Amino acid sequence: QKEVEQDPGPLSVPEGAIVSLNCTYSNSAFQYFMWYRQYSRKGPELLMYTYSSGNKEDGRFTAQVDKSSKYISLFIRDSQPSDSATYLCAMSVDNAGNMLTFGGGTRLMVKP
Amino acid sequence: DAGVTQSPTHLIKTRGQQVTLRCSPKSGHDTVSWYQQALGQGPQFIFQYYEEEERQRGNFPDRFSGHQFPNYSSELNVNALLLGDSALYLCASSFFGVNSYEQYFGPGTRLTVT
Protein backbone atom coordinates (compact mmCIF):
# COMPACT_ATOMS: atom_id res chain seq x y z
CA GLN A 1 0.00 0.00 0.00
CA LYS A 2 1.33 3.43 -0.94
CA GLU A 3 1.80 6.05 1.76
CA VAL A 4 -0.23 8.58 -0.23
CA GLU A 5 -3.17 7.58 -2.40
CA GLN A 6 -4.81 9.71 -5.04
CA ASP A 7 -7.53 8.86 -7.55
CA PRO A 8 -5.80 8.99 -10.95
CA GLY A 9 -8.91 10.17 -12.81
CA PRO A 10 -9.27 11.51 -15.39
CA LEU A 11 -11.82 13.88 -13.91
CA SER A 12 -13.79 15.74 -16.59
CA VAL A 13 -15.91 18.77 -15.65
CA PRO A 14 -17.60 21.64 -17.53
CA GLU A 15 -16.16 25.14 -17.33
CA GLY A 16 -17.35 26.96 -14.21
CA ALA A 17 -17.80 23.82 -12.13
CA ILE A 18 -16.45 23.35 -8.62
CA VAL A 19 -13.74 20.70 -8.59
CA SER A 20 -12.83 18.56 -5.61
CA LEU A 21 -9.49 16.73 -5.58
CA ASN A 22 -8.54 14.43 -2.71
CA CYS A 23 -5.72 12.45 -1.18
CA THR A 24 -5.57 9.97 1.66
CA TYR A 25 -2.44 9.04 3.53
CA SER A 26 -1.30 6.48 6.05
CA ASN A 27 1.67 8.12 7.81
CA SER A 28 0.39 10.10 10.79
CA ALA A 29 3.78 11.88 11.02
CA PHE A 30 2.97 14.06 7.99
CA GLN A 31 2.54 17.66 9.12
CA TYR A 32 2.95 19.75 5.97
CA PHE A 33 0.71 19.34 2.96
CA MET A 34 1.21 20.73 -0.51
CA TRP A 35 -0.67 20.78 -3.79
CA TYR A 36 1.20 20.96 -7.07
CA ARG A 37 -0.13 21.46 -10.58
CA GLN A 38 1.69 19.82 -13.47
CA TYR A 39 1.00 20.60 -17.09
CA SER A 40 1.90 18.02 -19.70
CA ARG A 41 5.66 17.65 -20.14
CA LYS A 42 6.40 20.31 -17.51
CA GLY A 43 7.69 20.26 -13.95
CA PRO A 44 5.26 20.50 -11.00
CA GLU A 45 4.27 24.01 -9.91
CA LEU A 46 3.58 24.70 -6.23
CA LEU A 47 -0.03 25.87 -5.80
CA MET A 48 -0.67 25.84 -2.07
CA TYR A 49 0.72 24.55 1.18
CA THR A 50 -0.83 24.11 4.60
CA TYR A 51 0.39 23.10 8.01
CA SER A 52 -1.53 20.62 10.15
CA SER A 53 -5.34 20.62 10.07
CA GLY A 54 -7.57 23.39 8.80
CA ASN A 55 -8.42 25.37 5.69
CA LYS A 56 -6.47 27.78 3.53
CA GLU A 57 -7.86 29.87 0.71
CA ASP A 58 -6.01 31.51 -2.19
CA GLY A 59 -8.17 33.01 -4.90
CA ARG A 60 -10.20 30.24 -6.54
CA PHE A 61 -8.32 27.53 -4.63
CA THR A 62 -9.08 26.18 -1.15
CA ALA A 63 -7.01 23.53 0.58
CA GLN A 64 -8.39 21.49 3.47
CA VAL A 65 -6.57 19.14 5.81
CA ASP A 66 -8.25 16.69 8.18
CA LYS A 67 -5.46 14.96 10.07
CA SER A 68 -7.87 12.91 12.16
CA SER A 69 -9.11 11.23 8.98
CA LYS A 70 -5.74 11.43 7.17
CA TYR A 71 -7.50 13.15 4.30
CA ILE A 72 -6.69 16.30 2.35
CA SER A 73 -8.62 18.12 -0.34
CA LEU A 74 -8.17 20.84 -2.91
CA PHE A 75 -11.22 22.71 -4.17
CA ILE A 76 -11.18 24.77 -7.35
CA ARG A 77 -14.04 27.22 -7.82
CA ASP A 78 -15.17 28.55 -11.20
CA SER A 79 -12.91 26.08 -13.00
CA GLN A 80 -11.34 27.22 -16.28
CA PRO A 81 -9.99 25.26 -19.26
CA SER A 82 -6.55 26.54 -18.23
CA ASP A 83 -6.93 24.52 -15.01
CA SER A 84 -6.69 21.33 -17.09
CA ALA A 85 -3.60 19.59 -15.74
CA THR A 86 -2.49 16.86 -13.36
CA TYR A 87 -2.80 17.77 -9.70
CA LEU A 88 -0.34 16.20 -7.26
CA CYS A 89 -0.62 16.21 -3.51
CA ALA A 90 2.62 16.06 -1.54
CA MET A 91 3.45 15.74 2.14
CA SER A 92 6.36 16.19 4.49
CA VAL A 93 6.95 15.23 8.11
CA ASP A 94 8.56 18.55 9.06
CA ASN A 95 9.75 21.90 7.78
CA ALA A 96 13.44 21.01 8.00
CA GLY A 97 13.75 20.33 4.31
CA ASN A 98 12.89 16.68 4.39
CA MET A 99 11.72 14.71 1.39
CA LEU A 100 8.30 15.19 -0.14
CA THR A 101 6.10 12.14 -0.55
CA PHE A 102 3.75 12.49 -3.50
CA GLY A 103 0.48 10.95 -4.51
CA GLY A 104 0.16 9.55 -8.01
CA GLY A 105 -1.69 12.59 -9.32
CA THR A 106 -5.22 13.26 -10.58
CA ARG A 107 -5.68 14.32 -14.18
CA LEU A 108 -8.27 17.09 -14.51
CA MET A 109 -9.93 18.16 -17.76
CA VAL A 110 -12.11 21.29 -17.79
CA LYS A 111 -14.22 21.45 -20.95
CA PRO A 112 -15.29 24.84 -22.41
CA ASP B 1 14.56 35.98 -11.19
CA ALA B 2 15.55 32.72 -12.86
CA GLY B 3 13.73 29.67 -11.62
CA VAL B 4 15.13 26.16 -11.45
CA THR B 5 16.86 25.18 -14.68
CA GLN B 6 17.79 21.69 -15.86
CA SER B 7 19.83 20.32 -18.73
CA PRO B 8 19.54 18.60 -21.06
CA THR B 9 15.82 18.63 -21.87
CA HIS B 10 15.80 15.21 -23.46
CA LEU B 11 18.27 12.36 -23.53
CA ILE B 12 18.34 8.95 -25.18
CA LYS B 13 20.76 6.34 -23.86
CA THR B 14 21.37 2.63 -24.32
CA ARG B 15 21.16 0.03 -21.56
CA GLY B 16 24.39 -0.20 -19.60
CA GLN B 17 25.49 3.34 -20.37
CA GLN B 18 25.99 6.14 -17.85
CA VAL B 19 24.24 9.51 -17.79
CA THR B 20 24.74 12.86 -16.04
CA LEU B 21 21.90 15.34 -15.53
CA ARG B 22 22.40 18.91 -14.34
CA CYS B 23 20.41 21.35 -12.25
CA SER B 24 20.77 25.00 -11.24
CA PRO B 25 18.61 26.01 -8.27
CA LYS B 26 16.39 29.05 -7.97
CA SER B 27 18.25 32.18 -6.93
CA GLY B 28 18.68 32.26 -3.14
CA HIS B 29 18.12 28.54 -2.67
CA ASP B 30 20.84 26.32 -1.22
CA THR B 31 19.26 22.86 -1.23
CA VAL B 32 18.66 20.60 -4.20
CA SER B 33 16.48 17.50 -4.28
CA TRP B 34 16.15 15.03 -7.14
CA TYR B 35 13.01 13.10 -8.02
CA GLN B 36 12.18 10.43 -10.58
CA GLN B 37 8.75 10.55 -12.20
CA ALA B 38 7.68 7.54 -14.22
CA LEU B 39 4.93 8.03 -16.80
CA GLY B 40 1.55 8.40 -15.11
CA GLN B 41 3.05 8.37 -11.61
CA GLY B 42 3.90 10.93 -8.97
CA PRO B 43 7.53 11.96 -8.37
CA GLN B 44 9.65 9.63 -6.22
CA PHE B 45 12.38 11.11 -4.04
CA ILE B 46 15.92 10.06 -4.99
CA PHE B 47 18.14 12.19 -2.73
CA GLN B 48 18.79 15.67 -1.43
CA TYR B 49 21.97 17.74 -1.29
CA TYR B 50 22.80 20.53 1.13
CA GLU B 51 26.22 22.02 1.86
CA GLU B 52 27.67 19.77 -0.83
CA GLU B 53 26.68 16.61 1.02
CA GLU B 54 23.94 14.04 0.50
CA ARG B 55 21.55 14.77 3.32
CA GLN B 56 18.76 12.32 2.65
CA ARG B 57 18.25 9.38 0.32
CA GLY B 58 15.16 7.59 -0.91
CA ASN B 59 14.84 3.95 -1.88
CA PHE B 60 17.12 4.03 -4.91
CA PRO B 61 20.17 1.82 -5.60
CA ASP B 62 23.77 3.00 -5.48
CA ARG B 63 23.74 3.29 -9.28
CA PHE B 64 22.18 6.68 -8.57
CA SER B 65 24.69 9.19 -7.24
CA GLY B 66 24.95 12.92 -7.11
CA HIS B 67 27.02 15.93 -6.37
CA GLN B 68 26.49 19.51 -5.29
CA PHE B 69 28.89 22.28 -6.20
CA PRO B 70 29.87 25.36 -4.15
CA ASN B 71 27.48 27.49 -6.26
CA TYR B 72 24.65 25.14 -5.13
CA SER B 73 24.14 23.60 -8.58
CA SER B 74 23.89 19.84 -8.68
CA GLU B 75 24.39 16.78 -10.85
CA LEU B 76 22.61 13.44 -10.88
CA ASN B 77 24.57 10.48 -12.21
CA VAL B 78 23.07 7.13 -13.12
CA ASN B 79 25.34 4.19 -13.95
CA ALA B 80 24.56 0.91 -15.71
CA LEU B 81 21.29 2.21 -17.10
CA LEU B 82 18.28 -0.11 -17.14
CA LEU B 83 15.15 0.14 -19.26
CA GLY B 84 13.26 0.90 -16.05
CA ASP B 85 15.29 4.06 -15.55
CA SER B 86 13.34 5.71 -18.36
CA ALA B 87 11.50 8.59 -16.69
CA LEU B 88 11.29 12.33 -16.18
CA TYR B 89 14.00 13.41 -13.73
CA LEU B 90 13.03 16.46 -11.73
CA CYS B 91 15.22 18.76 -9.74
CA ALA B 92 13.68 20.80 -6.93
CA SER B 93 15.32 23.59 -4.98
CA SER B 94 14.54 25.06 -1.60
CA PHE B 95 16.07 27.15 1.15
CA PHE B 96 17.21 25.06 4.08
CA GLY B 97 15.47 26.18 7.22
CA VAL B 98 12.04 27.63 7.90
CA ASN B 99 9.48 26.73 5.23
CA SER B 100 12.00 24.51 3.47
CA TYR B 101 9.18 22.11 2.61
CA GLU B 102 8.40 24.62 -0.15
CA GLN B 103 10.24 23.05 -3.03
CA TYR B 104 10.28 24.57 -6.49
CA PHE B 105 10.70 22.26 -9.46
CA GLY B 106 12.50 22.61 -12.74
CA PRO B 107 11.04 21.46 -16.07
CA GLY B 108 12.80 18.11 -15.84
CA THR B 109 15.01 15.99 -18.07
CA ARG B 110 13.24 13.25 -19.97
CA LEU B 111 15.51 10.19 -20.12
CA THR B 112 14.76 7.34 -22.49
CA VAL B 113 16.76 4.13 -22.17
CA THR B 114 16.64 1.78 -25.16
mmCIF file of C-alpha atoms in Angstrom:
data_model
loop_
_atom_site.group_PDB
_atom_site.id
_atom_site.type_symbol
_atom_site.label_atom_id
_atom_site.label_comp_id
_atom_site.label_asym_id
_atom_site.label_seq_id
_atom_site.Cartn_x
_atom_site.Cartn_y
_atom_site.Cartn_z
ATOM 1 C CA GLN A 1 0.000 0.000 0.000
ATOM 2 C CA LYS A 2 1.328 3.435 -0.939
ATOM 3 C CA GLU A 3 1.804 6.052 1.762
ATOM 4 C CA VAL A 4 -0.227 8.577 -0.226
ATOM 5 C CA GLU A 5 -3.173 7.577 -2.398
ATOM 6 C CA GLN A 6 -4.807 9.706 -5.037
ATOM 7 C CA ASP A 7 -7.534 8.856 -7.551
ATOM 8 C CA PRO A 8 -5.801 8.994 -10.951
ATOM 9 C CA GLY A 9 -8.907 10.174 -12.814
ATOM 10 C CA PRO A 10 -9.265 11.509 -15.395
ATOM 11 C CA LEU A 11 -11.819 13.881 -13.914
ATOM 12 C CA SER A 12 -13.794 15.740 -16.588
ATOM 13 C CA VAL A 13 -15.914 18.770 -15.652
ATOM 14 C CA PRO A 14 -17.603 21.640 -17.529
ATOM 15 C CA GLU A 15 -16.155 25.140 -17.327
ATOM 16 C CA GLY A 16 -17.352 26.962 -14.207
ATOM 17 C CA ALA A 17 -17.803 23.816 -12.126
ATOM 18 C CA ILE A 18 -16.454 23.355 -8.617
ATOM 19 C CA VAL A 19 -13.742 20.702 -8.594
ATOM 20 C CA SER A 20 -12.832 18.557 -5.606
ATOM 21 C CA LEU A 21 -9.495 16.728 -5.575
ATOM 22 C CA ASN A 22 -8.542 14.434 -2.714
ATOM 23 C CA CYS A 23 -5.720 12.453 -1.184
ATOM 24 C CA THR A 24 -5.574 9.974 1.660
ATOM 25 C CA TYR A 25 -2.438 9.037 3.531
ATOM 26 C CA SER A 26 -1.304 6.477 6.049
ATOM 27 C CA ASN A 27 1.666 8.117 7.808
ATOM 28 C CA SER A 28 0.391 10.097 10.791
ATOM 29 C CA ALA A 29 3.778 11.883 11.022
ATOM 30 C CA PHE A 30 2.967 14.056 7.987
ATOM 31 C CA GLN A 31 2.536 17.655 9.125
ATOM 32 C CA TYR A 32 2.951 19.754 5.966
ATOM 33 C CA PHE A 33 0.706 19.336 2.962
ATOM 34 C CA MET A 34 1.207 20.734 -0.509
ATOM 35 C CA TRP A 35 -0.667 20.776 -3.792
ATOM 36 C CA TYR A 36 1.205 20.957 -7.073
ATOM 37 C CA ARG A 37 -0.125 21.461 -10.582
ATOM 38 C CA GLN A 38 1.691 19.824 -13.466
ATOM 39 C CA TYR A 39 0.999 20.597 -17.086
ATOM 40 C CA SER A 40 1.895 18.021 -19.701
ATOM 41 C CA ARG A 41 5.656 17.648 -20.143
ATOM 42 C CA LYS A 42 6.397 20.305 -17.512
ATOM 43 C CA GLY A 43 7.688 20.260 -13.947
ATOM 44 C CA PRO A 44 5.259 20.497 -10.998
ATOM 45 C CA GLU A 45 4.272 24.012 -9.913
ATOM 46 C CA LEU A 46 3.581 24.701 -6.229
ATOM 47 C CA LEU A 47 -0.032 25.875 -5.798
ATOM 48 C CA MET A 48 -0.668 25.843 -2.074
ATOM 49 C CA TYR A 49 0.717 24.554 1.184
ATOM 50 C CA THR A 50 -0.830 24.108 4.601
ATOM 51 C CA TYR A 51 0.393 23.095 8.009
ATOM 52 C CA SER A 52 -1.534 20.618 10.151
ATOM 53 C CA SER A 53 -5.345 20.618 10.068
ATOM 54 C CA GLY A 54 -7.568 23.392 8.798
ATOM 55 C CA ASN A 55 -8.424 25.369 5.690
ATOM 56 C CA LYS A 56 -6.471 27.779 3.531
ATOM 57 C CA GLU A 57 -7.857 29.868 0.705
ATOM 58 C CA ASP A 58 -6.010 31.508 -2.188
ATOM 59 C CA GLY A 59 -8.175 33.009 -4.900
ATOM 60 C CA ARG A 60 -10.196 30.243 -6.540
ATOM 61 C CA PHE A 61 -8.315 27.532 -4.629
ATOM 62 C CA THR A 62 -9.078 26.182 -1.151
ATOM 63 C CA ALA A 63 -7.009 23.525 0.582
ATOM 64 C CA GLN A 64 -8.390 21.494 3.466
ATOM 65 C CA VAL A 65 -6.570 19.141 5.808
ATOM 66 C CA ASP A 66 -8.253 16.691 8.175
ATOM 67 C CA LYS A 67 -5.460 14.962 10.075
ATOM 68 C CA SER A 68 -7.871 12.909 12.161
ATOM 69 C CA SER A 69 -9.109 11.235 8.978
ATOM 70 C CA LYS A 70 -5.740 11.426 7.173
ATOM 71 C CA TYR A 71 -7.503 13.151 4.298
ATOM 72 C CA ILE A 72 -6.690 16.303 2.354
ATOM 73 C CA SER A 73 -8.624 18.123 -0.339
ATOM 74 C CA LEU A 74 -8.168 20.841 -2.911
ATOM 75 C CA PHE A 75 -11.224 22.707 -4.167
ATOM 76 C CA ILE A 76 -11.178 24.771 -7.346
ATOM 77 C CA ARG A 77 -14.035 27.221 -7.817
ATOM 78 C CA ASP A 78 -15.174 28.551 -11.200
ATOM 79 C CA SER A 79 -12.910 26.084 -13.000
ATOM 80 C CA GLN A 80 -11.343 27.223 -16.278
ATOM 81 C CA PRO A 81 -9.987 25.261 -19.260
ATOM 82 C CA SER A 82 -6.546 26.536 -18.230
ATOM 83 C CA ASP A 83 -6.935 24.520 -15.006
ATOM 84 C CA SER A 84 -6.686 21.329 -17.092
ATOM 85 C CA ALA A 85 -3.597 19.594 -15.741
ATOM 86 C CA THR A 86 -2.491 16.857 -13.364
ATOM 87 C CA TYR A 87 -2.797 17.767 -9.695
ATOM 88 C CA LEU A 88 -0.344 16.202 -7.264
ATOM 89 C CA CYS A 89 -0.623 16.211 -3.509
ATOM 90 C CA ALA A 90 2.617 16.062 -1.539
ATOM 91 C CA MET A 91 3.447 15.736 2.143
ATOM 92 C CA SER A 92 6.361 16.195 4.494
ATOM 93 C CA VAL A 93 6.952 15.234 8.112
ATOM 94 C CA ASP A 94 8.563 18.546 9.064
ATOM 95 C CA ASN A 95 9.751 21.898 7.783
ATOM 96 C CA ALA A 96 13.436 21.014 7.996
ATOM 97 C CA GLY A 97 13.750 20.327 4.312
ATOM 98 C CA ASN A 98 12.895 16.679 4.386
ATOM 99 C CA MET A 99 11.716 14.714 1.392
ATOM 100 C CA LEU A 100 8.301 15.188 -0.137
ATOM 101 C CA THR A 101 6.096 12.137 -0.545
ATOM 102 C CA PHE A 102 3.746 12.489 -3.501
ATOM 103 C CA GLY A 103 0.479 10.949 -4.514
ATOM 104 C CA GLY A 104 0.164 9.548 -8.008
ATOM 105 C CA GLY A 105 -1.691 12.593 -9.321
ATOM 106 C CA THR A 106 -5.218 13.256 -10.583
ATOM 107 C CA ARG A 107 -5.676 14.319 -14.183
ATOM 108 C CA LEU A 108 -8.273 17.087 -14.512
ATOM 109 C CA MET A 109 -9.930 18.164 -17.758
ATOM 110 C CA VAL A 110 -12.111 21.293 -17.795
ATOM 111 C CA LYS A 111 -14.218 21.453 -20.946
ATOM 112 C CA PRO A 112 -15.293 24.839 -22.412
ATOM 113 C CA ASP B 1 14.564 35.979 -11.190
ATOM 114 C CA ALA B 2 15.548 32.720 -12.862
ATOM 115 C CA GLY B 3 13.729 29.670 -11.625
ATOM 116 C CA VAL B 4 15.134 26.164 -11.454
ATOM 117 C CA THR B 5 16.857 25.177 -14.675
ATOM 118 C CA GLN B 6 17.791 21.694 -15.860
ATOM 119 C CA SER B 7 19.826 20.318 -18.735
ATOM 120 C CA PRO B 8 19.536 18.599 -21.058
ATOM 121 C CA THR B 9 15.817 18.630 -21.869
ATOM 122 C CA HIS B 10 15.796 15.209 -23.459
ATOM 123 C CA LEU B 11 18.268 12.365 -23.527
ATOM 124 C CA ILE B 12 18.345 8.950 -25.183
ATOM 125 C CA LYS B 13 20.758 6.341 -23.856
ATOM 126 C CA THR B 14 21.367 2.630 -24.321
ATOM 127 C CA ARG B 15 21.161 0.029 -21.559
ATOM 128 C CA GLY B 16 24.394 -0.202 -19.602
ATOM 129 C CA GLN B 17 25.488 3.342 -20.367
ATOM 130 C CA GLN B 18 25.990 6.137 -17.850
ATOM 131 C CA VAL B 19 24.242 9.510 -17.787
ATOM 132 C CA THR B 20 24.735 12.864 -16.036
ATOM 133 C CA LEU B 21 21.900 15.340 -15.528
ATOM 134 C CA ARG B 22 22.396 18.911 -14.344
ATOM 135 C CA CYS B 23 20.405 21.354 -12.249
ATOM 136 C CA SER B 24 20.766 24.999 -11.241
ATOM 137 C CA PRO B 25 18.610 26.015 -8.269
ATOM 138 C CA LYS B 26 16.387 29.052 -7.969
ATOM 139 C CA SER B 27 18.252 32.176 -6.926
ATOM 140 C CA GLY B 28 18.675 32.265 -3.144
ATOM 141 C CA HIS B 29 18.125 28.536 -2.668
ATOM 142 C CA ASP B 30 20.836 26.318 -1.224
ATOM 143 C CA THR B 31 19.257 22.858 -1.228
ATOM 144 C CA VAL B 32 18.656 20.598 -4.203
ATOM 145 C CA SER B 33 16.479 17.498 -4.285
ATOM 146 C CA TRP B 34 16.146 15.026 -7.143
ATOM 147 C CA TYR B 35 13.008 13.102 -8.020
ATOM 148 C CA GLN B 36 12.181 10.434 -10.577
ATOM 149 C CA GLN B 37 8.749 10.551 -12.196
ATOM 150 C CA ALA B 38 7.679 7.537 -14.222
ATOM 151 C CA LEU B 39 4.932 8.029 -16.799
ATOM 152 C CA GLY B 40 1.554 8.403 -15.115
ATOM 153 C CA GLN B 41 3.055 8.368 -11.607
ATOM 154 C CA GLY B 42 3.901 10.928 -8.975
ATOM 155 C CA PRO B 43 7.530 11.957 -8.371
ATOM 156 C CA GLN B 44 9.646 9.628 -6.221
ATOM 157 C CA PHE B 45 12.376 11.106 -4.036
ATOM 158 C CA ILE B 46 15.919 10.057 -4.986
ATOM 159 C CA PHE B 47 18.140 12.186 -2.733
ATOM 160 C CA GLN B 48 18.788 15.668 -1.426
ATOM 161 C CA TYR B 49 21.968 17.744 -1.289
ATOM 162 C CA TYR B 50 22.800 20.525 1.132
ATOM 163 C CA GLU B 51 26.221 22.022 1.861
ATOM 164 C CA GLU B 52 27.671 19.768 -0.834
ATOM 165 C CA GLU B 53 26.676 16.614 1.016
ATOM 166 C CA GLU B 54 23.945 14.038 0.503
ATOM 167 C CA ARG B 55 21.550 14.772 3.316
ATOM 168 C CA GLN B 56 18.758 12.318 2.654
ATOM 169 C CA ARG B 57 18.247 9.385 0.317
ATOM 170 C CA GLY B 58 15.158 7.591 -0.914
ATOM 171 C CA ASN B 59 14.845 3.953 -1.883
ATOM 172 C CA PHE B 60 17.122 4.029 -4.911
ATOM 173 C CA PRO B 61 20.168 1.821 -5.599
ATOM 174 C CA ASP B 62 23.768 3.002 -5.482
ATOM 175 C CA ARG B 63 23.739 3.295 -9.283
ATOM 176 C CA PHE B 64 22.183 6.682 -8.567
ATOM 177 C CA SER B 65 24.691 9.190 -7.244
ATOM 178 C CA GLY B 66 24.953 12.920 -7.112
ATOM 179 C CA HIS B 67 27.017 15.929 -6.375
ATOM 180 C CA GLN B 68 26.492 19.507 -5.294
ATOM 181 C CA PHE B 69 28.895 22.277 -6.196
ATOM 182 C CA PRO B 70 29.871 25.364 -4.152
ATOM 183 C CA ASN B 71 27.484 27.493 -6.255
ATOM 184 C CA TYR B 72 24.645 25.142 -5.135
ATOM 185 C CA SER B 73 24.142 23.601 -8.576
ATOM 186 C CA SER B 74 23.890 19.840 -8.680
ATOM 187 C CA GLU B 75 24.385 16.779 -10.849
ATOM 188 C CA LEU B 76 22.614 13.443 -10.877
ATOM 189 C CA ASN B 77 24.565 10.477 -12.212
ATOM 190 C CA VAL B 78 23.071 7.128 -13.124
ATOM 191 C CA ASN B 79 25.343 4.193 -13.948
ATOM 192 C CA ALA B 80 24.565 0.913 -15.706
ATOM 193 C CA LEU B 81 21.285 2.208 -17.096
ATOM 194 C CA LEU B 82 18.284 -0.113 -17.135
ATOM 195 C CA LEU B 83 15.149 0.145 -19.259
ATOM 196 C CA GLY B 84 13.257 0.903 -16.047
ATOM 197 C CA ASP B 85 15.286 4.064 -15.551
ATOM 198 C CA SER B 86 13.337 5.714 -18.357
ATOM 199 C CA ALA B 87 11.496 8.592 -16.688
ATOM 200 C CA LEU B 88 11.286 12.328 -16.175
ATOM 201 C CA TYR B 89 14.002 13.413 -13.734
ATOM 202 C CA LEU B 90 13.030 16.458 -11.735
ATOM 203 C CA CYS B 91 15.220 18.761 -9.738
ATOM 204 C CA ALA B 92 13.678 20.805 -6.931
ATOM 205 C CA SER B 93 15.318 23.588 -4.978
ATOM 206 C CA SER B 94 14.539 25.060 -1.596
ATOM 207 C CA PHE B 95 16.066 27.152 1.154
ATOM 208 C CA PHE B 96 17.214 25.059 4.078
ATOM 209 C CA GLY B 97 15.473 26.184 7.220
ATOM 210 C CA VAL B 98 12.044 27.632 7.897
ATOM 211 C CA ASN B 99 9.482 26.728 5.225
ATOM 212 C CA SER B 100 11.999 24.509 3.471
ATOM 213 C CA TYR B 101 9.183 22.110 2.606
ATOM 214 C CA GLU B 102 8.405 24.625 -0.151
ATOM 215 C CA GLN B 103 10.240 23.048 -3.033
ATOM 216 C CA TYR B 104 10.280 24.570 -6.495
ATOM 217 C CA PHE B 105 10.697 22.263 -9.457
ATOM 218 C CA GLY B 106 12.499 22.611 -12.739
ATOM 219 C CA PRO B 107 11.039 21.458 -16.069
ATOM 220 C CA GLY B 108 12.799 18.107 -15.836
ATOM 221 C CA THR B 109 15.013 15.991 -18.067
ATOM 222 C CA ARG B 110 13.243 13.250 -19.973
ATOM 223 C CA LEU B 111 15.508 10.188 -20.119
ATOM 224 C CA THR B 112 14.760 7.343 -22.491
ATOM 225 C CA VAL B 113 16.760 4.133 -22.169
ATOM 226 C CA THR B 114 16.640 1.780 -25.156
#
